[in-house]
Coordinates of C-alpha atoms and ligand atoms in Angstrom, one line a residue:
X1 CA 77.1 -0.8 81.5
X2 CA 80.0 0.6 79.2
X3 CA 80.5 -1.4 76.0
X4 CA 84.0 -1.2 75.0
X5 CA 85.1 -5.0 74.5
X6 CA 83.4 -7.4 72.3
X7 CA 84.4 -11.4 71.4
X8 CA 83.0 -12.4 68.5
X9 CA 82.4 -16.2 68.7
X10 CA 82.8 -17.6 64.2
X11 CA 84.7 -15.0 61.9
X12 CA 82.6 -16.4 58.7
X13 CA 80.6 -14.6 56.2
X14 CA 78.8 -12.7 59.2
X15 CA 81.3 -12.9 62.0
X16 CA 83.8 -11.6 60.4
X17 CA 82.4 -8.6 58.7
X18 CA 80.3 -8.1 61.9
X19 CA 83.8 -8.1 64.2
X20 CA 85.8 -5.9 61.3
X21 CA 82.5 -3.1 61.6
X22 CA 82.8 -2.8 65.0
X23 CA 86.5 -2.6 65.5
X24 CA 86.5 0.1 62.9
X25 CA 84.3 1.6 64.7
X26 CA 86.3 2.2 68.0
X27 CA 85.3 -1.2 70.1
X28 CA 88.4 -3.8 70.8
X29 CA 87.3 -6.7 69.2
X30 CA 88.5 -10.0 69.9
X31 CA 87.5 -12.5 67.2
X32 CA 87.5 -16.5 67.7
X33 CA 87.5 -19.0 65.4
X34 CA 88.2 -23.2 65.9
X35 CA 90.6 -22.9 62.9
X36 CA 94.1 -21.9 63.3
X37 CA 94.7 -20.9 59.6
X38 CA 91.4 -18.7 59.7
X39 CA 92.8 -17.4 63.1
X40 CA 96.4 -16.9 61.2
X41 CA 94.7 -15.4 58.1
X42 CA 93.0 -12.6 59.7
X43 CA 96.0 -11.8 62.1
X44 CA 97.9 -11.1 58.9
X45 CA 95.1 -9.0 57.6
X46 CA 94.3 -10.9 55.2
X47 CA 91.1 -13.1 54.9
X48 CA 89.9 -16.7 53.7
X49 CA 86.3 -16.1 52.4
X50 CA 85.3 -14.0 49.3
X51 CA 83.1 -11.2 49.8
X52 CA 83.2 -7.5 48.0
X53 CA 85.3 -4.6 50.3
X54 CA 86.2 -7.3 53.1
X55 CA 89.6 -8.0 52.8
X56 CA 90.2 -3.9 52.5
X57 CA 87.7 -3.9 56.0
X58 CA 89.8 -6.3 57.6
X59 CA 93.0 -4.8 57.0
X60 CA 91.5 -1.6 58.0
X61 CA 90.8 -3.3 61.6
X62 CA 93.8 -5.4 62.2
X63 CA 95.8 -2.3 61.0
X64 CA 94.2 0.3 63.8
X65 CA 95.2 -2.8 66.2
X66 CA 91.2 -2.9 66.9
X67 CA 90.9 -6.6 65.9
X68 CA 92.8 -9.5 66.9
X69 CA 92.0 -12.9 66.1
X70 CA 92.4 -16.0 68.8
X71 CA 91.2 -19.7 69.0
X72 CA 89.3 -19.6 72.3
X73 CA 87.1 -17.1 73.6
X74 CA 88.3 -13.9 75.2
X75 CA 87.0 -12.2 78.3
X76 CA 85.1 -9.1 76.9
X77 CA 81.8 -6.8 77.6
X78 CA 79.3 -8.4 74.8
X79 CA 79.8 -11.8 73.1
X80 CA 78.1 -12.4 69.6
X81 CA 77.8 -15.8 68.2
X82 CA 78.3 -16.1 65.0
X83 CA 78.3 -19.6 64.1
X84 CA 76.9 -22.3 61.8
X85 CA 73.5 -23.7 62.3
X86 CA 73.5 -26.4 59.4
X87 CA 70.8 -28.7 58.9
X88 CA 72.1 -32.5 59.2
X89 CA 71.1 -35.5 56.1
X90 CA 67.8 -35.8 57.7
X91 CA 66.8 -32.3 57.7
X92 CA 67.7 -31.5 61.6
X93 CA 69.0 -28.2 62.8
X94 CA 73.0 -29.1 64.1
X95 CA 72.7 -26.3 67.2
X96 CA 76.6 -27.8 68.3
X97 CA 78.5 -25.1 67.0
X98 CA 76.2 -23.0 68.9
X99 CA 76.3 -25.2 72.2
X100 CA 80.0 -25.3 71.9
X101 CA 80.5 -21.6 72.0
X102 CA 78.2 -21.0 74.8
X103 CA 80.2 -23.3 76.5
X104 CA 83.4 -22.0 75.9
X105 CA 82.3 -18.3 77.0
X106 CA 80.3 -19.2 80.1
X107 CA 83.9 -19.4 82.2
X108 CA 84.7 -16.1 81.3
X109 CA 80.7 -14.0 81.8
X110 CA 81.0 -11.6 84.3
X111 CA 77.8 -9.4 85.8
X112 CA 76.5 -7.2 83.6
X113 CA 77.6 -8.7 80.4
X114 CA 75.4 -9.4 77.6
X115 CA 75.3 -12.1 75.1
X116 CA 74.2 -12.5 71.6
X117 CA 73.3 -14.9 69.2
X118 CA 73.3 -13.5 65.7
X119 CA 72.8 -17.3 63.9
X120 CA 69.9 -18.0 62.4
X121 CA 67.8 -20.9 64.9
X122 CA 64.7 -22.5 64.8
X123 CA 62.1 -20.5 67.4
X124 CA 62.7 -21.3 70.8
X125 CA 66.6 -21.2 70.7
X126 CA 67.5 -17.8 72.8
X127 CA 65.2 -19.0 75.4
X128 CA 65.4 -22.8 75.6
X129 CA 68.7 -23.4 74.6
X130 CA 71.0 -20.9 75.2
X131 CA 70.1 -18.7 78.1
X132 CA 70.6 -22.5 80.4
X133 CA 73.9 -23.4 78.6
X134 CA 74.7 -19.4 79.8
X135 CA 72.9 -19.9 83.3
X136 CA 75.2 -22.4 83.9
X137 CA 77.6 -19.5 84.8
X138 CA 75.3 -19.0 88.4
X139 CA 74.5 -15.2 86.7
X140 CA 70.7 -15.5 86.2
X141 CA 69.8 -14.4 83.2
X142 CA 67.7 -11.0 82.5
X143 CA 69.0 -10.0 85.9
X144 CA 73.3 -10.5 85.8
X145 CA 73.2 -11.3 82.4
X146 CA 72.0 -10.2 79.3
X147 CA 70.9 -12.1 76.5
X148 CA 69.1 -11.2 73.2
X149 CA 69.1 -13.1 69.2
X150 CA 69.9 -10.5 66.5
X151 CA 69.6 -12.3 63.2
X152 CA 71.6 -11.5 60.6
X153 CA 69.9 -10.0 57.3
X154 CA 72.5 -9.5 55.0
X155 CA 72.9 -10.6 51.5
X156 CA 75.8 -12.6 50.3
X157 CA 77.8 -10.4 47.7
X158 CA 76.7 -7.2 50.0
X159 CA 77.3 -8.0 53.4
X160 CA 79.5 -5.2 54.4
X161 CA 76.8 -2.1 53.3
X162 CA 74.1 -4.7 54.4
X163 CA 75.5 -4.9 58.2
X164 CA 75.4 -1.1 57.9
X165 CA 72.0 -0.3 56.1
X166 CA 69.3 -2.7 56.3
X167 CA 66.7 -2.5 59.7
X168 CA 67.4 -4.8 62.5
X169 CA 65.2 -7.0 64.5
X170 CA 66.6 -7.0 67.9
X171 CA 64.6 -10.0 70.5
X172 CA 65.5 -9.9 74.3
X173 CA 65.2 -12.5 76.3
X174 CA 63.5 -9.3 78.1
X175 CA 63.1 -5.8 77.5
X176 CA 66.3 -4.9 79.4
X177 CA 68.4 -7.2 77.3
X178 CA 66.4 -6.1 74.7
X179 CA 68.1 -2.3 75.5
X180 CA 71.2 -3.2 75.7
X181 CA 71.9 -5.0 72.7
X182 CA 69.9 -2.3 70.9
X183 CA 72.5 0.3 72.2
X184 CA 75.3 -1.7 71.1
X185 CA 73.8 -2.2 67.3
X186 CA 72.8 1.4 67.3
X187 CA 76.4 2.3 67.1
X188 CA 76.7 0.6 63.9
X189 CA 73.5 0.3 62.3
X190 CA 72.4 3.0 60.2
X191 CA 68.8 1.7 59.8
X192 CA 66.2 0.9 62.0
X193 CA 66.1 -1.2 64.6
X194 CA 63.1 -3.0 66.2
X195 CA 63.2 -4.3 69.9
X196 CA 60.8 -7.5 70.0
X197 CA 61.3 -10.9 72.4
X198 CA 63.9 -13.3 71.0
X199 CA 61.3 -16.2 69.8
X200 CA 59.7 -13.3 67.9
X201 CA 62.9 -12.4 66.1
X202 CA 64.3 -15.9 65.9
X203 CA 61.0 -16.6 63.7
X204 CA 61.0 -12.9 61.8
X205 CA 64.5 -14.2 60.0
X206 CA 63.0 -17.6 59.2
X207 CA 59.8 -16.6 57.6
X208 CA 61.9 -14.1 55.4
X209 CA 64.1 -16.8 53.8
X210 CA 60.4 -19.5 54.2
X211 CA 58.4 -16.1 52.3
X212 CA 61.4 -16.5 49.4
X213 CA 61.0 -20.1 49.3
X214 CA 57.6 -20.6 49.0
X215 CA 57.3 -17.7 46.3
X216 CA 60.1 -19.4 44.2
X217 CA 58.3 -23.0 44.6
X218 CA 55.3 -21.1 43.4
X219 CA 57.6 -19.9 40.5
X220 CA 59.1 -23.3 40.0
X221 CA 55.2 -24.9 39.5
X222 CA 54.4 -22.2 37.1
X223 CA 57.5 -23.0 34.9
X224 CA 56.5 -26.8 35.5
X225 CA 52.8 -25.7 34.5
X226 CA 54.0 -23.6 31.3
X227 CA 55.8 -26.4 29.7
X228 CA 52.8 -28.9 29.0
X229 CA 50.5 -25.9 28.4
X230 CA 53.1 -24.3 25.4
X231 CA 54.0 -20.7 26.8
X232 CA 56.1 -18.8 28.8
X233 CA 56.1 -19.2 32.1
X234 CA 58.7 -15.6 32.3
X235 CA 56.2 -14.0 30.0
X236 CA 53.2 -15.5 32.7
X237 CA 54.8 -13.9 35.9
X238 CA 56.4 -10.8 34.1
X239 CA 52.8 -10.0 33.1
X240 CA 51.2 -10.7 36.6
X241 CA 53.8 -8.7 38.2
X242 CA 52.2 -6.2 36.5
X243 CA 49.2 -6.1 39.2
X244 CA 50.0 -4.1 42.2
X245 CA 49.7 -6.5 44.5
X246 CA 51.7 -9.6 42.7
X247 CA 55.1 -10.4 43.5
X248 CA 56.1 -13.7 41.8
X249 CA 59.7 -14.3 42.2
X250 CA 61.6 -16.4 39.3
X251 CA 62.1 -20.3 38.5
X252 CA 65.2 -21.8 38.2
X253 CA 66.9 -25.0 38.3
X254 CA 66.5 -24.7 42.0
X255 CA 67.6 -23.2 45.4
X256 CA 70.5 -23.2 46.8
X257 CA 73.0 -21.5 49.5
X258 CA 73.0 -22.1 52.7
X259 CA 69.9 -19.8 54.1
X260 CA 66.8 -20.3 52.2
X261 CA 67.4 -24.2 51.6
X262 CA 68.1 -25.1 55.2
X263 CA 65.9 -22.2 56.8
X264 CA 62.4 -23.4 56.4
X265 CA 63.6 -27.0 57.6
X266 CA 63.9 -25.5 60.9
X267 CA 60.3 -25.0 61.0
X268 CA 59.1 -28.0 59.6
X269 CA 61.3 -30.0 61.7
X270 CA 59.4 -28.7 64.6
X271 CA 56.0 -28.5 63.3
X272 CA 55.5 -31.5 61.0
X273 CA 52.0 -31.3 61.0
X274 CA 51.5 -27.6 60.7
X275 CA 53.7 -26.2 58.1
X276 CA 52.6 -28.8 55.3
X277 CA 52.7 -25.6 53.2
X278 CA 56.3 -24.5 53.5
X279 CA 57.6 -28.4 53.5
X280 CA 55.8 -28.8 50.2
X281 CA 57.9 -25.8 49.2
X282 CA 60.9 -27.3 50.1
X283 CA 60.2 -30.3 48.0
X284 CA 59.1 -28.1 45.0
X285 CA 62.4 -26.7 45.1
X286 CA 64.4 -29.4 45.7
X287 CA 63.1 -31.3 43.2
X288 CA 64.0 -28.8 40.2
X289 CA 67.6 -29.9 39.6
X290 CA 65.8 -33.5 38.7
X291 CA 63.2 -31.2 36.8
X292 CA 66.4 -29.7 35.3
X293 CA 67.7 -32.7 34.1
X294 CA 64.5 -34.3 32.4
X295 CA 64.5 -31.6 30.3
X296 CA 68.5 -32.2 29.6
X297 CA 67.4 -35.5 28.7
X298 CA 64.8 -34.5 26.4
X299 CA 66.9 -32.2 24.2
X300 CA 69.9 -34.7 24.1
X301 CA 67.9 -37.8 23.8
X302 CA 68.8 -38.1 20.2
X303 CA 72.5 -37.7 20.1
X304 CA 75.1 -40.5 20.9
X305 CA 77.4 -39.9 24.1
X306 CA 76.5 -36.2 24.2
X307 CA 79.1 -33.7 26.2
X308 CA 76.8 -31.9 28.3
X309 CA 78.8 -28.2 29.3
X310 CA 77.5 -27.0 32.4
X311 CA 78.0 -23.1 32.8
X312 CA 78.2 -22.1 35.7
X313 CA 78.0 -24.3 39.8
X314 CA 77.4 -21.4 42.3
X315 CA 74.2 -21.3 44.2
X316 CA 73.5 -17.6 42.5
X317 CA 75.3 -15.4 40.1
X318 CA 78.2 -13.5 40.8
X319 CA 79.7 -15.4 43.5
X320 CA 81.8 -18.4 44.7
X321 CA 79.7 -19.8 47.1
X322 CA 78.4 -23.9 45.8
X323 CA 76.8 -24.9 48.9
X324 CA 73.3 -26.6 48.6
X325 CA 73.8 -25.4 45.0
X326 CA 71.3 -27.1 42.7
X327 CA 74.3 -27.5 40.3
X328 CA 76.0 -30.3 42.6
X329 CA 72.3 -32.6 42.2
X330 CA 72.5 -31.8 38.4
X331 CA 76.4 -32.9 38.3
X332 CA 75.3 -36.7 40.2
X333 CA 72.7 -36.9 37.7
X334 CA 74.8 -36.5 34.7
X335 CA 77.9 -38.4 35.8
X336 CA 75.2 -41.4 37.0
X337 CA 74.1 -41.7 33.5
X338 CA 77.0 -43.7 31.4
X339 CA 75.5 -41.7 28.0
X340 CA 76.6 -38.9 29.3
X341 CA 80.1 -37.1 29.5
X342 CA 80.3 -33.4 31.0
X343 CA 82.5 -30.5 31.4
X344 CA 81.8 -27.7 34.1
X345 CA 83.2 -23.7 33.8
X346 CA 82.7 -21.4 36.1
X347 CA 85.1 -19.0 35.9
X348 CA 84.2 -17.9 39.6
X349 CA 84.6 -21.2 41.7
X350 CA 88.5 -21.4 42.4
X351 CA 88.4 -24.9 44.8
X352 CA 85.6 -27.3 43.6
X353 CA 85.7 -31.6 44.5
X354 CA 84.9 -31.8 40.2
X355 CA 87.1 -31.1 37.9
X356 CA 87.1 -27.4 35.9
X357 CA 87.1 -27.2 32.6
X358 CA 88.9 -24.0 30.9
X359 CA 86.9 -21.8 28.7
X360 CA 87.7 -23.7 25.3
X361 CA 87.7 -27.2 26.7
X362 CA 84.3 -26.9 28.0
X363 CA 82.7 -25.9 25.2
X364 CA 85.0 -27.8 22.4
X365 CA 82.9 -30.8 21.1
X366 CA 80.2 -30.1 23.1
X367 CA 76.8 -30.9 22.5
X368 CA 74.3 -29.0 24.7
X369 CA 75.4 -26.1 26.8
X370 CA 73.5 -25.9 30.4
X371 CA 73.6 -22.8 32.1
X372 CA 72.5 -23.1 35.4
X373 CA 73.3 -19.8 36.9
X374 CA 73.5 -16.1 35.2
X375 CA 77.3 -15.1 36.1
X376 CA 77.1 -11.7 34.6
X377 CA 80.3 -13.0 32.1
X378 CA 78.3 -15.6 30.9
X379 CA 75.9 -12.6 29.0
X380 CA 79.0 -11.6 27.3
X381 CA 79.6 -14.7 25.8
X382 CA 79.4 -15.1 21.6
X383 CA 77.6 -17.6 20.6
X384 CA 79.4 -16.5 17.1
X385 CA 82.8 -18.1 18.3
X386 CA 81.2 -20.7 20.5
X387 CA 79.2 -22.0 16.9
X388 CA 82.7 -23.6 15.2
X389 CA 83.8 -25.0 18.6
X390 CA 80.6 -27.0 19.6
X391 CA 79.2 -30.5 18.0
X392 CA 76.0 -29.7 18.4
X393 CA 74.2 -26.4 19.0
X394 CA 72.2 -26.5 21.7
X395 CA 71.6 -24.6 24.7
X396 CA 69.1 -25.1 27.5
X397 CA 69.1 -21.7 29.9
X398 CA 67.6 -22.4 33.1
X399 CA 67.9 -19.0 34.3
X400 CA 66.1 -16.9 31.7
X401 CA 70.0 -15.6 31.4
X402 CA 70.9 -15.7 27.8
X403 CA 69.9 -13.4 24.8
X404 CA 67.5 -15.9 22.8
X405 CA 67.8 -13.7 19.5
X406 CA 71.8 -13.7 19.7
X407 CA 71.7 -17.2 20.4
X408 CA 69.1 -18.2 17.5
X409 CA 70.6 -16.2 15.2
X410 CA 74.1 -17.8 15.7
X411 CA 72.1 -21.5 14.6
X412 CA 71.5 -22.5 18.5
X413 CA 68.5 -24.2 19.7
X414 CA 67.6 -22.3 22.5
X415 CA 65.5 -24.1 25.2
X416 CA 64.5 -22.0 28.2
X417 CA 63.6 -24.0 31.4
X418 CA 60.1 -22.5 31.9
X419 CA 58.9 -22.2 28.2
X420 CA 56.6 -24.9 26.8
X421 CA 57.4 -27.8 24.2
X422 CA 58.2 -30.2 24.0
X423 CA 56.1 -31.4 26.8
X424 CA 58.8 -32.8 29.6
X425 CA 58.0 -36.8 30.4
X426 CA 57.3 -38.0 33.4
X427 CA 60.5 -39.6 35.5
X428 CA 58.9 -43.0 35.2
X429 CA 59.5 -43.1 31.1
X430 CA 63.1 -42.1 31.7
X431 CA 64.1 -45.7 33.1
X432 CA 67.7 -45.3 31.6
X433 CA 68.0 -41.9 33.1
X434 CA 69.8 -42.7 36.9
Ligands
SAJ1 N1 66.3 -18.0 43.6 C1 65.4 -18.4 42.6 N2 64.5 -17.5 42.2 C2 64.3 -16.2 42.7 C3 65.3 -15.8 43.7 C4 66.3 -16.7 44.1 O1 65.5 -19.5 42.1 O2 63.4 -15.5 42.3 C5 67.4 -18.9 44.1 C6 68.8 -18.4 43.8 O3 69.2 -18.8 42.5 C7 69.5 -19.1 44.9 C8 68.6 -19.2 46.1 O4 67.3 -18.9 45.5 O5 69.8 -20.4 44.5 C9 68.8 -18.2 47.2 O6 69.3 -17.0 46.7 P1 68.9 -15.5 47.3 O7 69.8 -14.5 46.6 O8 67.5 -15.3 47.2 O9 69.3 -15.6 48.9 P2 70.6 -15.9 49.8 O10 70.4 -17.3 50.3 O11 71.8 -15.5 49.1 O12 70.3 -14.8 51.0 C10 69.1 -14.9 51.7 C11 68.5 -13.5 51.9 N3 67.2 -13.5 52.3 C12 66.2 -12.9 51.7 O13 66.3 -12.2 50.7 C13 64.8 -13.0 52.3 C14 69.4 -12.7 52.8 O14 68.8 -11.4 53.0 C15 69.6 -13.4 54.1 O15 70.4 -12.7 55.0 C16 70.3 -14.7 53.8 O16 69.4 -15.5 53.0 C17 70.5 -15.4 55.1 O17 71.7 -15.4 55.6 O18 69.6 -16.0 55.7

């Protein structure tokens, strides 16, 4: 069947871009979103998330009168779904959003029409979960209806050329849905695009972001590793990248956003037993801010009241995004502990539920500086005119970020998460820390 008429189901950081794409590239696009303003937002053109060349996209697509944006599902040719699949307290994937929008389209399926779920779900989803919640229609599925999981691949920061460029993974429910979703994506995609059942792609996209976890817990122990042994843990895994078959990816203060940190949960939700490996990575990681903050303690353990200045609260450099950041773990810890005071700039994060600090005020009195993520700004930074401001100079890089020399030279202590001494105690000697 003709695909002219699409409803995309979430106008997000995917469904959005995703919707824009396709109405500029000739398909009437109905987007859906629960909220009004969102709906409102777009309608004018304009857009309520921050991502590079979107706003420019989606003025592009309202303007050729492509894209229009409602609050309920639209009768169309293909549905995408491009919704939230959050993990809840407990670590349980939330499929409602997902429920909910099947529900609201399976009114409007007609023969022939083909559905697909772009969010990222635990293995299983496409066939258990969905395609009943779409059968409910009386079409039966693979035969009146098709269905197929597309996961999105794209990278915060460059969604738009991502959408267009990078390979798909395309999983039918069977081969015909399979087809048809590939022929929609084909006009759109410039790279490849692999047709494969929808369990098997619904588990491709989680081992990606599980791959990038586990490789950064392995980083993580390394810097943990390096600190009682003396060296550099940077220097350790520059040096063994060297071999051609080594890939260690970089420590930090921990993962955040909402892909790799929620991701693997999927799977170990479902497999407790079995993926012992990837749950262990979970807790490497997530344990780093508290890693993070032992160190903190360490370096400020002999000053009175010490400011703490926190550069920086996004999950990764260069954008807005703070969810699952390992910043917000790092901010409880400090304003737990009645030694400490703290200040936060990030000249990136517009909207945050702790107060900003401006450039000055953060840094005026302070006495350690934190960086926890490597804004590109924050290498422009003097220490030369930061040196009169601050109380004390120190500065504890978590992110390998900084130029030590510039730093040193300008009469900082620089401390890099990672490097060795002193040796970091263990959380039971830090009784007066929480
Ligand atoms: N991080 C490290 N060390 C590293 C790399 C990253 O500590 O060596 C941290 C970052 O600081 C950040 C977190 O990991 O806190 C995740 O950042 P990221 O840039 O690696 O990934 P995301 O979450 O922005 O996007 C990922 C991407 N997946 C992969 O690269 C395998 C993207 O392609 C996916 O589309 C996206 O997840 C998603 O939507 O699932």
């Amino acid at each position: 069947m003709v695909l002219r008429e699409l409803c995309v189901v979430g106008l997000g950081y995917i469904g959005l871009p995703t919707a824009s794409l396709f109405a500029t590239h000739g398909f009437q696009v109905k987007g859906v979103d629960i909220s009004p303003q969102v709906v409102a937002t777009i309608n004018q053109g304009d857009i309520h998330i921050e991502e590079p060349g979107l706003k420019t996209l989606v003025q592009a697509a309202v303007n050729s009168g492509n894209l229009k944006a409602y609050t309920e599902p639209q009768p169309a040719d293909c549905f995408i779904i491009a919704v939230p699949t959050p993990i809840t307290e407990d670590k349980r994937v939330d499929l409602r959003s997902v429920a909910q929008a099947a529900r609201a389209i399976v009114p409007l399926l007609r023969p022939g029409n083909l559905v697909i779920l772009e969010s990222t779900s635990p293995p299983g989803t496409t066939r258990d979960f969905l395609a009943p919640i779409l059968a409910e229609s009386g079409l039966v599925p693979g035969e009146e209806l098709f269905i197929a999981h597309c996961p999105e691949r794209v990278l915060p920061g460059k969604i738009i050329k991502e959408l267009l460029t990078n390979a798909r993974v395309i999983g039918g429910l069977d081969p015909a849905s399979a087809e048809q979703a590939r022929r929609l994506y084909a006009t759109l995609v410039e790279g490849e695009i692999h047709l494969t059942d929808a369990t098997t792609a619904e588990m491709v996209k989680i081992m990606e972001n599980t791959y990038r976890d586990v490789n950064i817990a392995l980083a993580n122990e390394v810097a943990q590793l390096c600190h009682p042994l003396g060296i550099n843990a940077w220097d350790v895994i520059r040096l063994a990248n060297l071999h051609p078959r080594v890939s260690l990816h970089t420590p930090g203060p921990g993962v955040g956003g909402h892909c790799i940190s929620v991701d693997p949960w999927f799977i170990v939700e479902k497999f407790p037993e079995a993926a012992q490996l990837i749950h262990q990575a979970r807790r490497t990681n997530d344990n780093m801010p508290d890693f993070t903050y032992r160190l903190l303690l360490e370096h400020v353990r002999h000053i009175a009241n010490p400011k703490i200045t926190l550069l920086g609260v996004t999950y990764k450099p260069d954008v807005d995004d703070v969810r699952e950041s390992p910043a917000l773990t790092l901010i409880a810890r400090i304003q737990a502990n009645p030694q400490l005071r703290l200040a936060i700039y990030d000249p990136h994060v517009k909207h945050f539920e702790h107060e900003l600090s401006g450039f000055e005020a953060a840094f005026l009195d302070s006495d350690c500086i934190l960086l926890t993520v490597g804004h590109a700004e924050f290498k422009y930074i003097n220490p030369r005119q930061l040196a009169p401001l601050v109380r004390n100079r120190l500065v504890i890089d978590t992110r390998n970020a900084l130029n030590r020399a510039e730093w040193t030279e300008n009469g900082f202590d620089y401390v890099l998460l990672g490097q060795g001494q002193p040796a970091i105690p263990s959380p039971a000697l830090l009784v007066t820390a929480s």
